[in-house]
Structures are given as C-alpha cells and as structure tokens.
Coordinates of C-alpha atoms in Angstrom, one line a residue:
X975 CA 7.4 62.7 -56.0
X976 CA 4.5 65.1 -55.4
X977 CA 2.4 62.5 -54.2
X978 CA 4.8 61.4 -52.0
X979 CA 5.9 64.9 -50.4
X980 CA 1.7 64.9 -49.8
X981 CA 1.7 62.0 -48.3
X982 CA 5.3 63.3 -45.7
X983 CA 3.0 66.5 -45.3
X984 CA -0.4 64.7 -44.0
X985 CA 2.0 62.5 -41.5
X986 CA 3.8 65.7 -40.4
X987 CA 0.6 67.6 -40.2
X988 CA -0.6 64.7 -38.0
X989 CA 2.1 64.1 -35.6
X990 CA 2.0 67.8 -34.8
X991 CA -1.8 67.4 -33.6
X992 CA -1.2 64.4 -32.0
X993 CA 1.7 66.7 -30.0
X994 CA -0.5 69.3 -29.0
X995 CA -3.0 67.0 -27.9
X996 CA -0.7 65.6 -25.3
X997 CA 0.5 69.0 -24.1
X998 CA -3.1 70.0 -23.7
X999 CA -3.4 67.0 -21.3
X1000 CA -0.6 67.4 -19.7
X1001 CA -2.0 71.1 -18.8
X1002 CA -4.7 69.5 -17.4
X1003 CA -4.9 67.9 -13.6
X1004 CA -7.1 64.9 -12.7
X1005 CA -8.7 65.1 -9.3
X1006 CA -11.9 63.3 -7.6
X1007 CA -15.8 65.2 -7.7
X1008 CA -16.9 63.1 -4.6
X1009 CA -20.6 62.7 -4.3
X1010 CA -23.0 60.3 -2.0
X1011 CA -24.8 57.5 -3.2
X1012 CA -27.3 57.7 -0.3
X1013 CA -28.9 54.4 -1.5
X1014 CA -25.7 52.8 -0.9
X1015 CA -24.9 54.5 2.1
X1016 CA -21.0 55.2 0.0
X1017 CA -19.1 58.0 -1.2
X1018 CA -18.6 57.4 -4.6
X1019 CA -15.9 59.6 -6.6
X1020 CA -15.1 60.4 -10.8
X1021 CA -12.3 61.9 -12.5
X1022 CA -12.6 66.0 -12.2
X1023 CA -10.9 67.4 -14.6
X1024 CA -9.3 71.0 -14.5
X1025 CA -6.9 73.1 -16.1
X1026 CA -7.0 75.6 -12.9
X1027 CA -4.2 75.8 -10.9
X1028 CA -5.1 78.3 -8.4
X1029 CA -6.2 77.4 -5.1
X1030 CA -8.6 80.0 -4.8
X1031 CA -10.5 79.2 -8.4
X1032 CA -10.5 75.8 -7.5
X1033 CA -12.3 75.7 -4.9
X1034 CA -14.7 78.2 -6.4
X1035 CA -15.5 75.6 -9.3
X1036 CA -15.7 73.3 -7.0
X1037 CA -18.4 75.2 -4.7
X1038 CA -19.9 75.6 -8.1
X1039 CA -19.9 71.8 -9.2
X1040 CA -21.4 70.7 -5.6
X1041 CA -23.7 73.2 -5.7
X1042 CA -24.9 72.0 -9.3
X1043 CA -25.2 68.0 -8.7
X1044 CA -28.4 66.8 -8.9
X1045 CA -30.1 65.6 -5.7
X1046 CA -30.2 62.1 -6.9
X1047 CA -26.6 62.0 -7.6
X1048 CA -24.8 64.5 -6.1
X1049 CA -24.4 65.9 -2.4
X1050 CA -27.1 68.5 -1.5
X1051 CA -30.4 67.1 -0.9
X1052 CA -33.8 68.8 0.5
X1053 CA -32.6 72.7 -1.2
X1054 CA -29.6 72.6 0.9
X1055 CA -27.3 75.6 -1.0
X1056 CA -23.6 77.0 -0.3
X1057 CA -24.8 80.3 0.4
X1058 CA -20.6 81.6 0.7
X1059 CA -17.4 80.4 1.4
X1060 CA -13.9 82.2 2.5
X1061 CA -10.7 80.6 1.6
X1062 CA -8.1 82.1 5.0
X1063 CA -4.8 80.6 4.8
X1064 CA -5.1 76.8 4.3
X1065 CA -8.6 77.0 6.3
X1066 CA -11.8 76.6 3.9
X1067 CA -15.2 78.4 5.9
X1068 CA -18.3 76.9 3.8
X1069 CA -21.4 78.7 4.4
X1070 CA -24.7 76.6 4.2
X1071 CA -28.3 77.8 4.4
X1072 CA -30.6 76.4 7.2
X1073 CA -31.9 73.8 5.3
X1074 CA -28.6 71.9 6.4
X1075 CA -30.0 71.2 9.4
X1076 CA -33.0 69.2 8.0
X1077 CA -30.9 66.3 7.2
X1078 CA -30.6 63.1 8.9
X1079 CA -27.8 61.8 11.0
X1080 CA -26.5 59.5 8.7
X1081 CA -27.3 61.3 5.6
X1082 CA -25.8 64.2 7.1
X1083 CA -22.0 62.7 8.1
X1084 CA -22.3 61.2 4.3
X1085 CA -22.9 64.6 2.9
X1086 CA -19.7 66.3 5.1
X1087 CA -17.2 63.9 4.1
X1088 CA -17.8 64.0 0.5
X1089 CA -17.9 67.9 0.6
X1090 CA -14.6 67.8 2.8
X1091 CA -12.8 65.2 0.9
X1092 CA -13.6 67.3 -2.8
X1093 CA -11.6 70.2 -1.4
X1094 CA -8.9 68.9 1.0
X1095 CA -7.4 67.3 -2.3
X1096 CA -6.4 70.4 -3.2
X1097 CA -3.1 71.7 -2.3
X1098 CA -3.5 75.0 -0.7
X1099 CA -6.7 73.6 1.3
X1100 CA -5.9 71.5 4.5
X1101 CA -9.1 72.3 6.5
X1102 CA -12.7 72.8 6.0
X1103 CA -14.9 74.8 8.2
X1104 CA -18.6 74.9 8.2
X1105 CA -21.1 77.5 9.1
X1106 CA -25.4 77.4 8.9
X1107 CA -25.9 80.8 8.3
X1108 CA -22.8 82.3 9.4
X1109 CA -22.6 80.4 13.0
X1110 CA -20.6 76.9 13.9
X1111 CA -22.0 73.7 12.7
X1112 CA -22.6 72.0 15.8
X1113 CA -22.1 67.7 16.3
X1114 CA -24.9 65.7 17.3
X1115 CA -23.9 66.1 21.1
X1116 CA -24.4 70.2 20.5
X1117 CA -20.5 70.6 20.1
X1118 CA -19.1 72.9 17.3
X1119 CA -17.2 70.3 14.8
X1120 CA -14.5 72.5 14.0
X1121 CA -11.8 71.9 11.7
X1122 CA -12.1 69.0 9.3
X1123 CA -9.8 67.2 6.7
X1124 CA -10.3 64.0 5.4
X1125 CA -9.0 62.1 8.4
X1126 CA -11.9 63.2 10.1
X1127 CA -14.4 60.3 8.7
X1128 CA -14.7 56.5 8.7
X1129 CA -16.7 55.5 6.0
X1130 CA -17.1 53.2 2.8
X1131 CA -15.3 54.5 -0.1
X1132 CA -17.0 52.2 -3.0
X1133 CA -13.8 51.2 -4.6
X1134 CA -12.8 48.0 -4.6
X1135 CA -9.3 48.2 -2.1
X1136 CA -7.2 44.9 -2.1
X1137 CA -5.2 45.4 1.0
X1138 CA -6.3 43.3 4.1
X1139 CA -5.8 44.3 8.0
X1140 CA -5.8 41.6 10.4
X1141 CA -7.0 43.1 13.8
X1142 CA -9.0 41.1 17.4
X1143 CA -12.5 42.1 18.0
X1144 CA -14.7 42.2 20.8
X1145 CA -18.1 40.8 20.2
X1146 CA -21.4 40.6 22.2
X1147 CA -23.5 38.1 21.9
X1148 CA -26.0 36.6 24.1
X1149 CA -26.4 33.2 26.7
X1150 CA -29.2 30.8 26.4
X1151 CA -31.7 32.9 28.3
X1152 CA -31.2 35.8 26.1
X1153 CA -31.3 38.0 28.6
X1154 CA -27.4 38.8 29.3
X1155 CA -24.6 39.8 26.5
X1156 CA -21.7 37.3 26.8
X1157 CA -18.6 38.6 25.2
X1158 CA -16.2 36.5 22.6
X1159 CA -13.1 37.9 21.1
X1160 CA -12.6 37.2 17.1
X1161 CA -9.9 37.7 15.1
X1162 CA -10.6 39.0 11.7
X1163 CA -8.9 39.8 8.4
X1164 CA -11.5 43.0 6.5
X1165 CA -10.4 45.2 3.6
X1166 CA -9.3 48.7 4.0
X1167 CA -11.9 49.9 2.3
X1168 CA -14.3 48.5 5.3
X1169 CA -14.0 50.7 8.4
X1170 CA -13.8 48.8 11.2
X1171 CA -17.6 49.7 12.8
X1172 CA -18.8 47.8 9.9
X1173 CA -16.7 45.2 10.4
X1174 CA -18.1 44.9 13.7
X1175 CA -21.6 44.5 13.1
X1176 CA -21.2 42.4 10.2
X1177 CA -19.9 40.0 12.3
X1178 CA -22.3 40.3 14.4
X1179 CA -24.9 39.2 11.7
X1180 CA -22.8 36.4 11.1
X1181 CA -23.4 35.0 14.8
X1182 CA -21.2 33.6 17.4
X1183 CA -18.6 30.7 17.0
X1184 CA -18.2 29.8 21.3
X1185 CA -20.5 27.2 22.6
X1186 CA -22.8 28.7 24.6
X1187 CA -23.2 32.0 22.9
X1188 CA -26.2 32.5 20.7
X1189 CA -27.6 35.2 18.3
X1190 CA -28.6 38.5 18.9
X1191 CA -29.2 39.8 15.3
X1192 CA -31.4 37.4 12.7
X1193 CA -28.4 36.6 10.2
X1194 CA -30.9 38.1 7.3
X1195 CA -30.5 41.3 8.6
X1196 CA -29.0 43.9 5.9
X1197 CA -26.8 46.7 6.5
X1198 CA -27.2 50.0 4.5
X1199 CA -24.4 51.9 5.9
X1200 CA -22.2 52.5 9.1
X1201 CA -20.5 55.5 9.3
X1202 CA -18.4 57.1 12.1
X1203 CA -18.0 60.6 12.5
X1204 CA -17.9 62.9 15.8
X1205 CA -16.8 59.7 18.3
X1206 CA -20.3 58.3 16.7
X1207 CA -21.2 55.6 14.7
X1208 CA -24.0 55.8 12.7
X1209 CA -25.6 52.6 11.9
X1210 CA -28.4 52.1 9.3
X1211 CA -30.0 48.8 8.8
X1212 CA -32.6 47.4 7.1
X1213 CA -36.2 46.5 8.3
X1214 CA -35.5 43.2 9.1
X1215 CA -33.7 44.1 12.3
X1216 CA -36.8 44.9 13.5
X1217 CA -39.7 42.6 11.8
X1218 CA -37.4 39.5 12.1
X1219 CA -36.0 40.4 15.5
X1220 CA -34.9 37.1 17.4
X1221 CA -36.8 36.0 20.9
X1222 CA -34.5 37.7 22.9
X1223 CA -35.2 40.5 25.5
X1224 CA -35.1 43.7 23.8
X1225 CA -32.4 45.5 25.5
X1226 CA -29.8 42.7 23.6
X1227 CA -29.8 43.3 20.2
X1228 CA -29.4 46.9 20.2
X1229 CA -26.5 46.6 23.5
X1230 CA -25.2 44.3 21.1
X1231 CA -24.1 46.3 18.5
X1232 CA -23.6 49.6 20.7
X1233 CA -21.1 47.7 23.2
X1234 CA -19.3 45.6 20.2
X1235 CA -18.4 49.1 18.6
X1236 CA -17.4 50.4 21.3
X1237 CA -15.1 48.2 21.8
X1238 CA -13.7 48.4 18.6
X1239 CA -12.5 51.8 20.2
X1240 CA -13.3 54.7 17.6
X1241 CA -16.4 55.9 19.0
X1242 CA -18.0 56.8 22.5
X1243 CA -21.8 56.4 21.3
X1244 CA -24.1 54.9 19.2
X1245 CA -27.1 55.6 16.4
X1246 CA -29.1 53.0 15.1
X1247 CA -31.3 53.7 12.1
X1248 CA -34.0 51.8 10.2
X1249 CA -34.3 52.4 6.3
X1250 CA -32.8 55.9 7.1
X1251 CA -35.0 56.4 10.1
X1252 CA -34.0 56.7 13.2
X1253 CA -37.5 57.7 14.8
X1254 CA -38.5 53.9 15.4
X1255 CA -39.5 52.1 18.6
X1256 CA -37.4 48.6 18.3
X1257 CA -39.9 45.7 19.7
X1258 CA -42.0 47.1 22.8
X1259 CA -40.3 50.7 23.8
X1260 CA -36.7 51.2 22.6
X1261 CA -36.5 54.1 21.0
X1262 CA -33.6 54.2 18.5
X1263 CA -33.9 58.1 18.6
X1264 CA -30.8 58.9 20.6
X1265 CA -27.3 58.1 20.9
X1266 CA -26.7 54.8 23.0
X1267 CA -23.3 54.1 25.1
X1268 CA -21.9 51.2 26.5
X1269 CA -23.7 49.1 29.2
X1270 CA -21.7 47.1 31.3
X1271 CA -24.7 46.4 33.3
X1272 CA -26.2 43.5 30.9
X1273 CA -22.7 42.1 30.4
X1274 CA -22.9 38.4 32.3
X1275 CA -20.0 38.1 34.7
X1276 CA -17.4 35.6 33.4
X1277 CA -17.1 32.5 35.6

C-alpha cells in the first residue's frame, strides 16, 4: 500500500506541474519579431514571445529587440540606432539617428516595413511615425511620409501563402525593330504573398505570347526584390539585366518595366537597381539613378 500511495503521489505531483506549465503559457502572448533578409530582398518574421501586456512596455522591448538584432539578421544596418521614441495615443514617433539616411532605396522601404509591421501588431499602436533626429522622415520625392501602419507596404512576406488572385495585366513588350513598346494584356493567377509589381516584371522575364511582340528583358534575368512603398516601386535585379541586355534600343527595356507597373496602378514612378545599386548607367547613358514615369511617347500606335 505504501508503494502504491508513492506511486498516486509522484502522478499527482506531476499533473500539478504539468498544470502550471500550461497556465504559464497561457500568460504568455505570441507575436511576430519582423526582420529583413536583405539578401532575399523579404521580411522574414519568428515567434516573439512576451508575458507583457502593456502597450507602453511593449513597444519598449520591442525598440530594445530591433535595436539589438544583428546587422546580418536583423533590421538596422550601417550603425543606424533608435535614438527615442514617444508612444501619443495610438500614434508611435521613432526617433532614428542620421545614419538612417545612408541607406539605400530599396534597403531602406525593407527596413520601414519590418520596423512598422513589429509594432502595429500591437493593440494600442495603430500608427508609426518616424523622425531623423527629431524632424520628418521625408519620401524619396522630398515629401514627409507621415503616418504608417502596415497597409502602407507592398512587399514579399517569405511565407509560403496558398491563396491565389486572378487579375488582367498590362504588359510592354517590344515590335520587331525594337525600337517601340507594343502593349499586350495577360491574365494571370499569382499568390497573395506576391505583390502585384513583381508579378509584373516576372512576367515580363517570361516574354510575350502575341505574334509580333518580342522580348525586352533576356529571360535569365533574376529578380532580387520589388518593393512598393511611397506610389514607388523599387525594383532590384540582378546583373544580368545589364551584361545580357537583348539588341534592343536602350530606352525599351527599362520603359518596359516602368510603363508595365504602372499600369498595374499602385505606383506613379519607378527605381531600378542592379545588385542593390542604383548608381549604374544601363547600356550607353541610362542612368538608373532616378525615379522613371510612364512614357507614352515610345508606345507604337495600335493599327
């Protein structure tokens, strides 16, 4: 009998742990730690979590968790620090130093939406606001950006999303002489985890379908990342958009993919980038250092 009443005790002694165990989960919340695979071009995101509740030490442990990622894995690159933040209602003011503004274009929009989507999860926080040393972050076209939330990017998520949208692009190719865009609509099934701009040019890689129409990107061409942020899209490709550009005059490939995006309707201008860089003359004197828009001009007239 006494073995057995030890044998009752050890079970009972068990199941209580096991209890508390579960009650210490259930005190705990599971949220996202966003960071930026800049490789990837993605926002990649892993369980945080927290048995904080309070809006105002969440976003504290938060600042402090960005703040602590290292550079190859996190969010901050090149000493980029969170000098101060100030939570005002539902508003969240982030306070970077200058080194901000040494970032890239497309590293740049990467870095905001994972640093907005990590604190608009929490309830209490609808907005973020950033500063550079206490004044307005200002958009590529020297705009302030204003309010964010995470509606306020386009961009791949990394996870692996099985629902499909069915939507009709507008596509620019070009005619035999490759010296006019000729336009062809397609109509395309993509996963929601695609934004639409890369959608776009990954069609465009793929070539057209309409006799006639021919090339205007070699279909080895490899995109890095397209992100849309600001009414732009930020497109980063490999090299071999510009050492296996096709026999085409020049203008075409890039009016290509800035008119085809457009058209998608999301965004008013366009950024190319090669490896990351967007301080590269494409072929004899494009510069892809500045934000192109739509030219109807090299459109041929339909006939």
């Amino acid at each position: 009998m006494r073995k057995t009443g030890k044998i009752y005790l050890t079970i009972l002694l068990i199941l209580v742990l096991c209890l508390s165990g579960c009650e210490e989960e259930q005190d705990k919340t599971v949220y996202q730690l966003y960071s930026v695979n800049y490789d990837k071009g993605i926002i990649e995101g892993n369980n945080y979590v927290t048995e904080t509740e309070a809006v105002e030490q969440l976003a504290a442990d938060m600042a402090e968790q960005i703040s602590g990622q290292e550079e190859e894995t996190g969010i901050l690159p090149h000493q980029v620090k969170i000098l101060s933040y100030e939570l005002s209602g539902d508003i969240l003011r982030l306070n970077f130093n200058c080194s901000y503004r040494k970032m890239g274009a497309v590293e740049e929009v990467l870095c905001r939406a994972a640093i907005v989507k990590n604190f608009v999860q929490f309830e209490g926080i609808r907005y973020v606001q950033f500063q550079i040393e206490g004044e307005s972050l200002l958009d590529s076209r020297g705009k302030p950006v204003g309010l964010m939330n995470a509606n306020s990017f386009l961009e791949n998520s990394g996870k692996d999303i099985t629902a499909y949208q069915y939507t009709e692009l507008e596509l620019y190719f070009t005619n035999a002489a490759g010296d006019k865009l000729v336009k062809e609509k397609r109509n395309v099934y993509y996963t929601s985890n695609s934004p639409i701009e890369k959608v776009v040019v990954e069609q465009l890689i793929r070539g057209p379908k309409e006799d006639g129409h021919f090339a205007t990107l070699s279909s080895t061409t490899g995109i890095l990342s397209v992100t849309q942020a600001d009414g732009i899209a930020y497109v980063n490709l490999d090299q071999r958009f510009v050492t296996e550009a096709l026999d085409i005059q020049q203008e075409i490939p890039v009016y290509s993919i800035v008119n085809s995006l457009i058209a998608a309707g999301n965004v008013q201008k366009v950024q190319i980038s090669v490896n990351g860089d967007s301080k590269v003359v494409f072929r004899e004197s494009m510069s892809l250092n500045q934000f192109y828009e739509k030219n109807p001009e090299l459109v041929e007239a339909e006939g």
